Amino acid sequence: MRQLFTKITTVLLLTAVIFTYGETNAYATWRSAKTRHYSNSVAASGSAVAATGGAVVVTPSAIVYVKNTSIKSVIPGQTSVKLRLSSSGKGKISGFVVYKQNSRNKWVRKARISSKGRAVYEDTNVKYGHTYKYRARAYYTDSKNKTHYGRFTKAVKVKVSIHQEKIYVKDKKSALYGKTLIVYKYGDGKVVEDPEEYVDIKADKYVLYVNKARDYVTAYAVSGKNLIPVKAFICSPGSATPVGRHKTLAKFRWHELMGPCWGQWCTRVTNNGIYFHSIFSSKPNSNNTMSVRGYNQLGTTCSHGCIRVQAYAAKWIYDHCKVGTTVVIHTKTGYEPFSKPSIGKLPVWHTWDSTDPTAQKYCKQHKCHKYEKK
């Protein structure tokens, strides 16, 4: 009886072990199949599966590479800063995004430019003497209208300023042939046509060049052996205006001219009655009886011999050029550092010079010109 009980017990234990072992393997087989099914379904959806510490991590398999961006140059001009952008390397690109650092040192998006590889961004919200920082990156927009961004460029810094440049005049057709000029330029290479707006140019003396071929005057500050162009004035000389080198002889706040008529801020150039002066007035000491016709003729050769200029120009010469200042009158057509100034025409009722500081009250009354000190 005891032997029979022992055999039955052994059979039952073996059966339990076999049953337990079979169940464990079946579960493991089911779990493995389940995992393979999940992995296949995830992979089929365009994603890769990675096991980390027993956990399943899903990562994108379709990574879009966007080209690198570089800022080739940053060019400060008179009223703007230009950024030249370029892309390089492998990848895709739909354009560039430009950022500017604000006063709180935060990067603000300024522009999105569609381009396949090169672009220029111009920032017109700048001020002279201020420093600005920029950076950029490329972007790519895919077929599903999703935008992908590349890496940022390094920040670039630029100051809106001007610089000096020495120029030796080699043009034999220029009245300045053989002279050395100190010219002010913006960062983009453009000449500053009124450097006194930015720089305090101190000069003991000036020299005035009157170009009869082009009808304008250029004033130069004398700096040692160099000349610094500081002002250009539109003018009206005449056929009788004498070519050559002269020295100024006298100054008159008002002076009687041919006609008779009267001019303001008169500077005598020769003994035979050649002057720099404002557009003539029909009454003595009268700033509101100016010849409108004479004003509108500025920039043409039409005087009796004097060099007519706007009121502010006559006053500038009167204030800055001492008696004895050299005046060079020429007909050369070559190099000039400044371009010929342009002015608007006045209506017949505007019988005063809008640049005349003593007549600005008339412009205020008529609300026709905003007087600006030049």
Tab-separated table of C-alpha atoms in Angstrom:
chain	number	residue	atom	x	y	z
A	1	MET	CA	0.000	0.000	0.000
A	2	ARG	CA	2.804	2.402	0.914
A	3	GLN	CA	4.573	1.651	-2.389
A	4	LEU	CA	1.383	2.325	-4.347
A	5	PHE	CA	0.917	5.700	-2.606
A	6	THR	CA	4.520	6.661	-3.346
A	7	LYS	CA	4.082	5.896	-7.103
A	8	ILE	CA	0.845	7.895	-7.317
A	9	THR	CA	2.482	10.883	-5.587
A	10	THR	CA	5.460	10.790	-7.979
A	11	VAL	CA	3.174	10.704	-11.052
A	12	LEU	CA	1.184	13.681	-9.799
A	13	LEU	CA	4.354	15.740	-9.136
A	14	LEU	CA	5.746	14.955	-12.595
A	15	THR	CA	2.446	15.923	-14.188
A	16	ALA	CA	2.447	19.270	-12.324
A	17	VAL	CA	6.012	20.034	-13.380
A	18	ILE	CA	5.287	19.177	-17.009
A	19	PHE	CA	2.117	21.263	-16.995
A	20	THR	CA	3.863	24.262	-15.394
A	21	TYR	CA	6.852	24.080	-17.819
A	22	GLY	CA	4.507	23.833	-20.816
A	23	GLU	CA	2.469	26.839	-19.717
A	24	THR	CA	5.591	28.955	-19.223
A	25	ASN	CA	6.921	28.175	-22.682
A	26	ALA	CA	3.543	28.822	-24.258
A	27	TYR	CA	3.359	32.264	-22.600
A	28	ALA	CA	6.879	33.107	-23.676
A	29	THR	CA	6.096	32.025	-27.236
A	30	TRP	CA	2.902	34.156	-27.271
A	31	ARG	CA	4.707	37.214	-25.834
A	32	SER	CA	7.495	36.869	-28.375
A	33	ALA	CA	4.990	36.646	-31.215
A	34	LYS	CA	3.140	39.665	-29.870
A	35	THR	CA	6.353	41.669	-29.672
A	36	ARG	CA	7.321	40.708	-33.230
A	37	HIS	CA	3.886	41.736	-34.470
A	38	TYR	CA	4.185	45.151	-32.699
A	39	SER	CA	7.659	45.684	-34.034
A	40	ASN	CA	6.639	44.866	-37.581
A	41	SER	CA	3.619	47.155	-37.437
A	42	VAL	CA	5.740	50.065	-36.100
A	43	ALA	CA	8.454	49.519	-38.685
A	44	ALA	CA	5.870	49.429	-41.417
A	45	SER	CA	4.688	52.869	-40.355
A	46	GLY	CA	8.071	54.386	-41.218
A	47	SER	CA	9.597	54.359	-37.737
A	48	ALA	CA	12.548	52.546	-36.243
A	49	VAL	CA	12.341	50.589	-32.969
A	50	ALA	CA	15.109	50.506	-30.378
A	51	ALA	CA	15.097	48.544	-27.103
A	52	THR	CA	16.583	50.369	-24.135
A	53	GLY	CA	16.522	48.636	-20.785
A	54	GLY	CA	13.536	46.568	-21.839
A	55	ALA	CA	11.542	49.627	-22.994
A	56	VAL	CA	10.439	50.165	-26.605
A	57	VAL	CA	11.462	53.613	-28.003
A	58	VAL	CA	10.008	54.907	-31.277
A	59	THR	CA	12.157	57.445	-33.267
A	60	PRO	CA	11.530	59.072	-36.689
A	61	SER	CA	13.269	57.340	-39.577
A	62	ALA	CA	12.738	60.134	-42.188
A	63	ILE	CA	15.100	62.940	-41.027
A	64	VAL	CA	15.163	66.022	-43.325
A	65	TYR	CA	18.594	67.609	-43.578
A	66	VAL	CA	18.546	71.361	-44.213
A	67	LYS	CA	21.556	73.077	-45.773
A	68	ASN	CA	23.949	75.150	-43.715
A	69	THR	CA	23.673	78.944	-43.834
A	70	SER	CA	26.432	81.517	-43.816
A	71	ILE	CA	26.339	85.317	-43.689
A	72	LYS	CA	28.850	86.271	-46.360
A	73	SER	CA	28.905	89.968	-45.563
A	74	VAL	CA	27.196	92.620	-43.464
A	75	ILE	CA	27.253	96.025	-45.160
A	76	PRO	CA	26.194	99.164	-43.286
A	77	GLY	CA	24.956	101.954	-45.546
A	78	GLN	CA	23.628	105.438	-44.952
A	79	THR	CA	20.201	104.366	-43.689
A	80	SER	CA	20.277	100.560	-43.796
A	81	VAL	CA	22.271	97.389	-43.184
A	82	LYS	CA	22.475	94.677	-45.859
A	83	LEU	CA	23.116	90.993	-45.114
A	84	ARG	CA	24.278	88.735	-47.953
A	85	LEU	CA	23.190	85.150	-47.224
A	86	SER	CA	24.381	81.905	-48.776
A	87	SER	CA	23.762	78.158	-48.289
A	88	SER	CA	26.228	75.272	-48.490
A	89	GLY	CA	26.547	71.557	-47.829
A	90	LYS	CA	24.164	68.673	-48.450
A	91	GLY	CA	20.498	69.039	-47.755
A	92	LYS	CA	17.439	70.910	-48.906
A	93	ILE	CA	16.498	74.568	-48.743
A	94	SER	CA	13.436	76.693	-49.421
A	95	GLY	CA	14.863	79.941	-48.072
A	96	PHE	CA	16.299	81.810	-45.103
A	97	VAL	CA	15.008	83.236	-41.838
A	98	VAL	CA	16.798	86.324	-40.475
A	99	TYR	CA	16.862	87.315	-36.800
A	100	LYS	CA	17.945	90.542	-35.101
A	101	GLN	CA	18.824	91.048	-31.446
A	102	ASN	CA	16.676	93.658	-29.723
A	103	SER	CA	17.561	96.025	-26.875
A	104	ARG	CA	16.734	93.251	-24.361
A	105	ASN	CA	19.239	90.900	-26.017
A	106	LYS	CA	16.438	88.711	-27.320
A	107	TRP	CA	16.451	87.387	-30.885
A	108	VAL	CA	13.495	88.626	-32.916
A	109	ARG	CA	12.532	87.162	-36.266
A	110	LYS	CA	12.733	89.919	-38.899
A	111	ALA	CA	12.231	88.243	-42.267
A	112	ARG	CA	11.579	84.999	-44.090
A	113	ILE	CA	13.089	85.015	-47.575
A	114	SER	CA	12.265	82.422	-50.232
A	115	SER	CA	15.470	81.405	-51.977
A	116	LYS	CA	17.259	78.366	-53.369
A	117	GLY	CA	20.712	79.323	-52.195
A	118	ARG	CA	21.489	83.073	-52.053
A	119	ALA	CA	19.625	86.102	-50.784
A	120	VAL	CA	20.033	89.688	-49.575
A	121	TYR	CA	18.204	91.080	-46.564
A	122	GLU	CA	18.113	94.840	-45.985
A	123	ASP	CA	17.304	96.229	-42.546
A	124	THR	CA	16.161	99.846	-42.830
A	125	ASN	CA	15.377	100.235	-39.125
A	126	VAL	CA	18.856	101.416	-38.151
A	127	LYS	CA	20.457	104.578	-36.801
A	128	TYR	CA	23.863	106.095	-37.323
A	129	GLY	CA	26.336	105.270	-34.552
A	130	HIS	CA	24.363	102.251	-33.282
A	131	THR	CA	25.568	98.631	-33.226
A	132	TYR	CA	23.341	95.705	-34.272
A	133	LYS	CA	23.558	91.897	-34.161
A	134	TYR	CA	22.103	89.449	-36.682
A	135	ARG	CA	21.943	85.717	-37.295
A	136	ALA	CA	20.145	83.497	-39.785
A	137	ARG	CA	19.275	79.915	-40.667
A	138	ALA	CA	17.927	78.053	-43.654
A	139	TYR	CA	14.556	76.339	-43.780
A	140	TYR	CA	12.898	73.703	-45.943
A	141	THR	CA	9.151	73.217	-46.462
A	142	ASP	CA	8.237	69.648	-47.435
A	143	SER	CA	5.330	68.321	-49.516
A	144	LYS	CA	3.115	68.194	-46.414
A	145	ASN	CA	3.763	71.897	-45.789
A	146	LYS	CA	5.842	71.124	-42.728
A	147	THR	CA	8.811	73.435	-42.143
A	148	HIS	CA	12.220	72.087	-41.139
A	149	TYR	CA	14.990	74.401	-39.913
A	150	GLY	CA	18.755	74.223	-40.223
A	151	ARG	CA	21.344	75.398	-37.760
A	152	PHE	CA	21.802	79.043	-36.794
A	153	THR	CA	24.782	80.962	-38.046
A	154	LYS	CA	27.081	82.617	-35.567
A	155	ALA	CA	25.869	86.067	-34.599
A	156	VAL	CA	27.464	88.900	-36.574
A	157	LYS	CA	27.843	92.430	-35.241
A	158	VAL	CA	27.889	95.638	-37.271
A	159	LYS	CA	28.064	99.321	-36.439
A	160	VAL	CA	26.412	101.888	-38.680
A	161	SER	CA	29.263	104.332	-39.155
A	162	ILE	CA	31.469	106.104	-41.672
A	163	HIS	CA	35.195	105.906	-42.328
A	164	GLN	CA	37.921	107.971	-43.974
A	165	GLU	CA	39.581	107.041	-47.231
A	166	LYS	CA	42.473	108.811	-48.952
A	167	ILE	CA	42.104	109.302	-52.692
A	168	TYR	CA	44.864	110.521	-54.974
A	169	VAL	CA	43.227	112.085	-58.042
A	170	LYS	CA	44.777	110.680	-61.231
A	171	ASP	CA	42.108	111.955	-63.618
A	172	LYS	CA	43.783	114.589	-65.807
A	173	LYS	CA	40.380	115.925	-66.826
A	174	SER	CA	39.636	116.838	-63.201
A	175	ALA	CA	40.387	120.220	-61.650
A	176	LEU	CA	41.664	118.186	-58.686
A	177	TYR	CA	44.308	116.306	-60.686
A	178	GLY	CA	47.352	115.603	-58.506
A	179	LYS	CA	45.515	116.429	-55.272
A	180	THR	CA	45.033	114.059	-52.330
A	181	LEU	CA	41.536	114.034	-50.870
A	182	ILE	CA	40.295	112.670	-47.566
A	183	VAL	CA	36.836	111.374	-48.381
A	184	TYR	CA	34.320	109.959	-45.908
A	185	LYS	CA	32.431	106.823	-46.938
A	186	TYR	CA	29.691	104.581	-45.615
A	187	GLY	CA	30.374	100.885	-45.075
A	188	ASP	CA	28.993	100.074	-48.523
A	189	GLY	CA	31.552	102.351	-50.189
A	190	LYS	CA	29.158	105.180	-50.992
A	191	VAL	CA	30.617	108.658	-50.485
A	192	VAL	CA	29.176	110.736	-47.632
A	193	GLU	CA	28.079	113.893	-49.428
A	194	ASP	CA	27.595	115.944	-46.258
A	195	PRO	CA	30.141	114.629	-43.718
A	196	GLU	CA	29.553	117.561	-41.345
A	197	GLU	CA	26.261	115.873	-40.494
A	198	TYR	CA	28.291	113.156	-38.739
A	199	VAL	CA	31.779	114.541	-38.144
A	200	ASP	CA	32.976	117.770	-36.586
A	201	ILE	CA	35.409	118.910	-39.273
A	202	LYS	CA	37.624	121.652	-37.909
A	203	ALA	CA	39.434	123.632	-40.557
A	204	ASP	CA	41.479	126.810	-40.364
A	205	LYS	CA	40.695	127.529	-43.990
A	206	TYR	CA	38.683	126.351	-46.967
A	207	VAL	CA	39.048	126.376	-50.738
A	208	LEU	CA	36.075	126.688	-53.103
A	209	TYR	CA	35.939	125.007	-56.520
A	210	VAL	CA	33.324	126.367	-58.942
A	211	ASN	CA	32.576	123.927	-61.763
A	212	LYS	CA	31.183	126.014	-64.639
A	213	ALA	CA	30.780	122.882	-66.783
A	214	ARG	CA	28.328	121.344	-64.306
A	215	ASP	CA	27.051	124.408	-62.433
A	216	TYR	CA	27.891	123.585	-58.850
A	217	VAL	CA	30.369	124.542	-56.137
A	218	THR	CA	32.336	122.188	-53.885
A	219	ALA	CA	33.783	123.440	-50.612
A	220	TYR	CA	36.939	121.742	-49.287
A	221	ALA	CA	38.466	121.982	-45.836
A	222	VAL	CA	42.253	122.284	-46.019
A	223	SER	CA	44.001	119.671	-43.845
A	224	GLY	CA	47.740	120.006	-44.283
A	225	LYS	CA	48.453	119.009	-47.876
A	226	ASN	CA	45.093	117.250	-48.161
A	227	LEU	CA	41.616	118.470	-49.045
A	228	ILE	CA	38.433	117.254	-47.353
A	229	PRO	CA	35.266	117.776	-49.419
A	230	VAL	CA	32.570	118.988	-47.027
A	231	LYS	CA	29.774	120.658	-49.026
A	232	ALA	CA	28.359	120.856	-52.538
A	233	PHE	CA	26.118	123.760	-53.610
A	234	ILE	CA	24.091	124.014	-56.794
A	235	CYS	CA	24.814	127.324	-58.514
A	236	SER	CA	24.252	129.553	-61.530
A	237	PRO	CA	27.415	131.144	-62.888
A	238	GLY	CA	27.490	133.113	-66.117
A	239	SER	CA	29.506	133.280	-69.309
A	240	ALA	CA	31.359	136.259	-67.783
A	241	THR	CA	32.360	134.303	-64.653
A	242	PRO	CA	36.185	134.359	-64.885
A	243	VAL	CA	38.018	131.026	-65.008
A	244	GLY	CA	41.144	130.829	-62.850
A	245	ARG	CA	42.341	131.127	-59.234
A	246	HIS	CA	41.071	134.015	-57.156
A	247	LYS	CA	41.068	135.213	-53.545
A	248	THR	CA	37.951	136.495	-51.816
A	249	LEU	CA	38.164	140.229	-51.125
A	250	ALA	CA	35.243	141.289	-48.935
A	251	LYS	CA	31.887	140.280	-47.377
A	252	PHE	CA	28.536	142.072	-47.196
A	253	ARG	CA	25.380	140.953	-45.345
A	254	TRP	CA	23.279	142.694	-48.037
A	255	HIS	CA	24.693	144.226	-51.178
A	256	GLU	CA	23.316	146.047	-54.185
A	257	LEU	CA	23.685	144.161	-57.468
A	258	MET	CA	22.885	144.921	-61.104
A	259	GLY	CA	19.346	145.921	-61.853
A	260	PRO	CA	19.294	147.321	-59.285
A	261	CYS	CA	18.570	144.323	-57.086
A	262	TRP	CA	19.967	143.071	-53.793
A	263	GLY	CA	21.620	139.852	-52.625
A	264	GLN	CA	22.193	138.352	-49.191
A	265	TRP	CA	25.479	137.081	-47.703
A	266	CYS	CA	27.608	138.396	-50.541
A	267	THR	CA	31.267	137.390	-50.811
A	268	ARG	CA	33.321	139.301	-53.390
A	269	VAL	CA	35.538	137.125	-55.600
A	270	THR	CA	37.042	139.724	-57.978
A	271	ASN	CA	37.502	143.477	-58.130
A	272	ASN	CA	35.175	143.831	-61.107
A	273	GLY	CA	32.063	142.882	-59.144
A	274	ILE	CA	31.890	139.042	-59.167
A	275	TYR	CA	30.255	137.717	-55.990
A	276	PHE	CA	28.864	134.610	-54.372
A	277	HIS	CA	25.360	135.665	-53.322
A	278	SER	CA	21.822	134.435	-52.701
A	279	ILE	CA	19.111	134.719	-55.355
A	280	PHE	CA	18.489	138.433	-55.784
A	281	SER	CA	15.563	140.357	-54.303
A	282	SER	CA	13.780	143.321	-55.896
A	283	LYS	CA	13.885	145.414	-52.700
A	284	PRO	CA	16.812	146.170	-50.390
A	285	ASN	CA	17.085	144.070	-47.222
A	286	SER	CA	13.944	142.156	-48.247
A	287	ASN	CA	13.903	138.396	-47.849
A	288	ASN	CA	10.422	137.918	-49.355
A	289	THR	CA	10.838	139.678	-52.718
A	290	MET	CA	13.194	137.078	-54.194
A	291	SER	CA	13.134	136.327	-57.928
A	292	VAL	CA	11.373	132.964	-58.249
A	293	ARG	CA	12.546	132.727	-61.856
A	294	GLY	CA	16.150	133.197	-60.732
A	295	TYR	CA	15.754	130.503	-58.056
A	296	ASN	CA	14.250	128.007	-60.509
A	297	GLN	CA	17.175	128.620	-62.904
A	298	LEU	CA	19.719	127.379	-60.349
A	299	GLY	CA	21.878	124.667	-61.877
A	300	THR	CA	22.140	126.474	-65.233
A	301	THR	CA	24.575	129.059	-66.588
A	302	CYS	CA	22.481	132.223	-66.615
A	303	SER	CA	23.936	134.962	-64.417
A	304	HIS	CA	25.666	138.179	-65.479
A	305	GLY	CA	28.890	136.822	-63.998
A	306	CYS	CA	28.198	136.368	-60.282
A	307	ILE	CA	27.843	132.897	-58.756
A	308	ARG	CA	24.255	132.603	-57.537
A	309	VAL	CA	23.519	130.013	-54.847
A	310	GLN	CA	20.729	129.156	-52.417
A	311	ALA	CA	20.480	131.320	-49.308
A	312	TYR	CA	21.874	128.657	-46.955
A	313	ALA	CA	24.873	128.147	-49.294
A	314	ALA	CA	25.591	131.885	-49.478
A	315	LYS	CA	25.406	132.065	-45.681
A	316	TRP	CA	27.677	129.013	-45.245
A	317	ILE	CA	30.353	130.596	-47.457
A	318	TYR	CA	29.889	133.951	-45.682
A	319	ASP	CA	30.240	132.309	-42.235
A	320	HIS	CA	33.045	129.814	-42.921
A	321	CYS	CA	35.296	131.314	-45.586
A	322	LYS	CA	37.520	134.138	-44.417
A	323	VAL	CA	38.519	137.010	-46.643
A	324	GLY	CA	41.438	135.679	-48.650
A	325	THR	CA	39.911	132.236	-49.273
A	326	THR	CA	41.037	130.641	-52.548
A	327	VAL	CA	38.349	130.245	-55.216
A	328	VAL	CA	39.118	128.017	-58.227
A	329	ILE	CA	36.746	128.567	-61.164
A	330	HIS	CA	37.105	125.934	-63.892
A	331	THR	CA	35.396	124.150	-66.772
A	332	LYS	CA	36.854	120.657	-66.202
A	333	THR	CA	34.561	117.666	-66.737
A	334	GLY	CA	36.526	114.970	-64.872
A	335	TYR	CA	36.400	113.500	-61.368
A	336	GLU	CA	34.406	115.238	-58.632
A	337	PRO	CA	34.020	113.716	-55.140
A	338	PHE	CA	30.382	114.850	-54.810
A	339	SER	CA	27.525	114.699	-57.269
A	340	LYS	CA	25.624	117.778	-58.373
A	341	PRO	CA	22.876	118.649	-55.849
A	342	SER	CA	19.284	118.786	-57.043
A	343	ILE	CA	16.495	121.069	-55.828
A	344	GLY	CA	12.782	121.386	-56.468
A	345	LYS	CA	11.106	124.246	-58.278
A	346	LEU	CA	9.150	126.962	-56.467
A	347	PRO	CA	5.689	128.237	-57.461
A	348	VAL	CA	5.421	131.874	-58.598
A	349	TRP	CA	3.944	133.035	-55.275
A	350	HIS	CA	6.869	131.604	-53.267
A	351	THR	CA	8.940	134.801	-53.308
A	352	TRP	CA	11.395	133.723	-50.603
A	353	ASP	CA	14.104	131.060	-50.394
A	354	SER	CA	12.931	128.061	-48.369
A	355	THR	CA	16.544	127.494	-47.203
A	356	ASP	CA	16.829	131.042	-45.854
A	357	PRO	CA	16.916	130.844	-42.020
A	358	THR	CA	15.541	134.406	-41.813
A	359	ALA	CA	12.506	133.553	-43.972
A	360	GLN	CA	11.357	130.284	-42.437
A	361	LYS	CA	8.376	132.049	-40.858
A	362	TYR	CA	6.824	132.375	-44.334
A	363	CYS	CA	7.076	128.632	-44.937
A	364	LYS	CA	5.463	128.017	-41.549
A	365	GLN	CA	2.605	130.369	-42.420
A	366	HIS	CA	1.974	128.723	-45.784
A	367	LYS	CA	2.855	125.193	-44.551
A	368	CYS	CA	4.814	124.693	-47.761
A	369	HIS	CA	8.286	123.679	-46.592
A	370	LYS	CA	9.698	122.279	-43.402
A	371	TYR	CA	12.763	124.400	-42.816
A	372	GLU	CA	15.809	122.356	-41.908
A	373	LYS	CA	19.134	123.765	-40.871
A	374	LYS	CA	21.775	122.652	-43.358
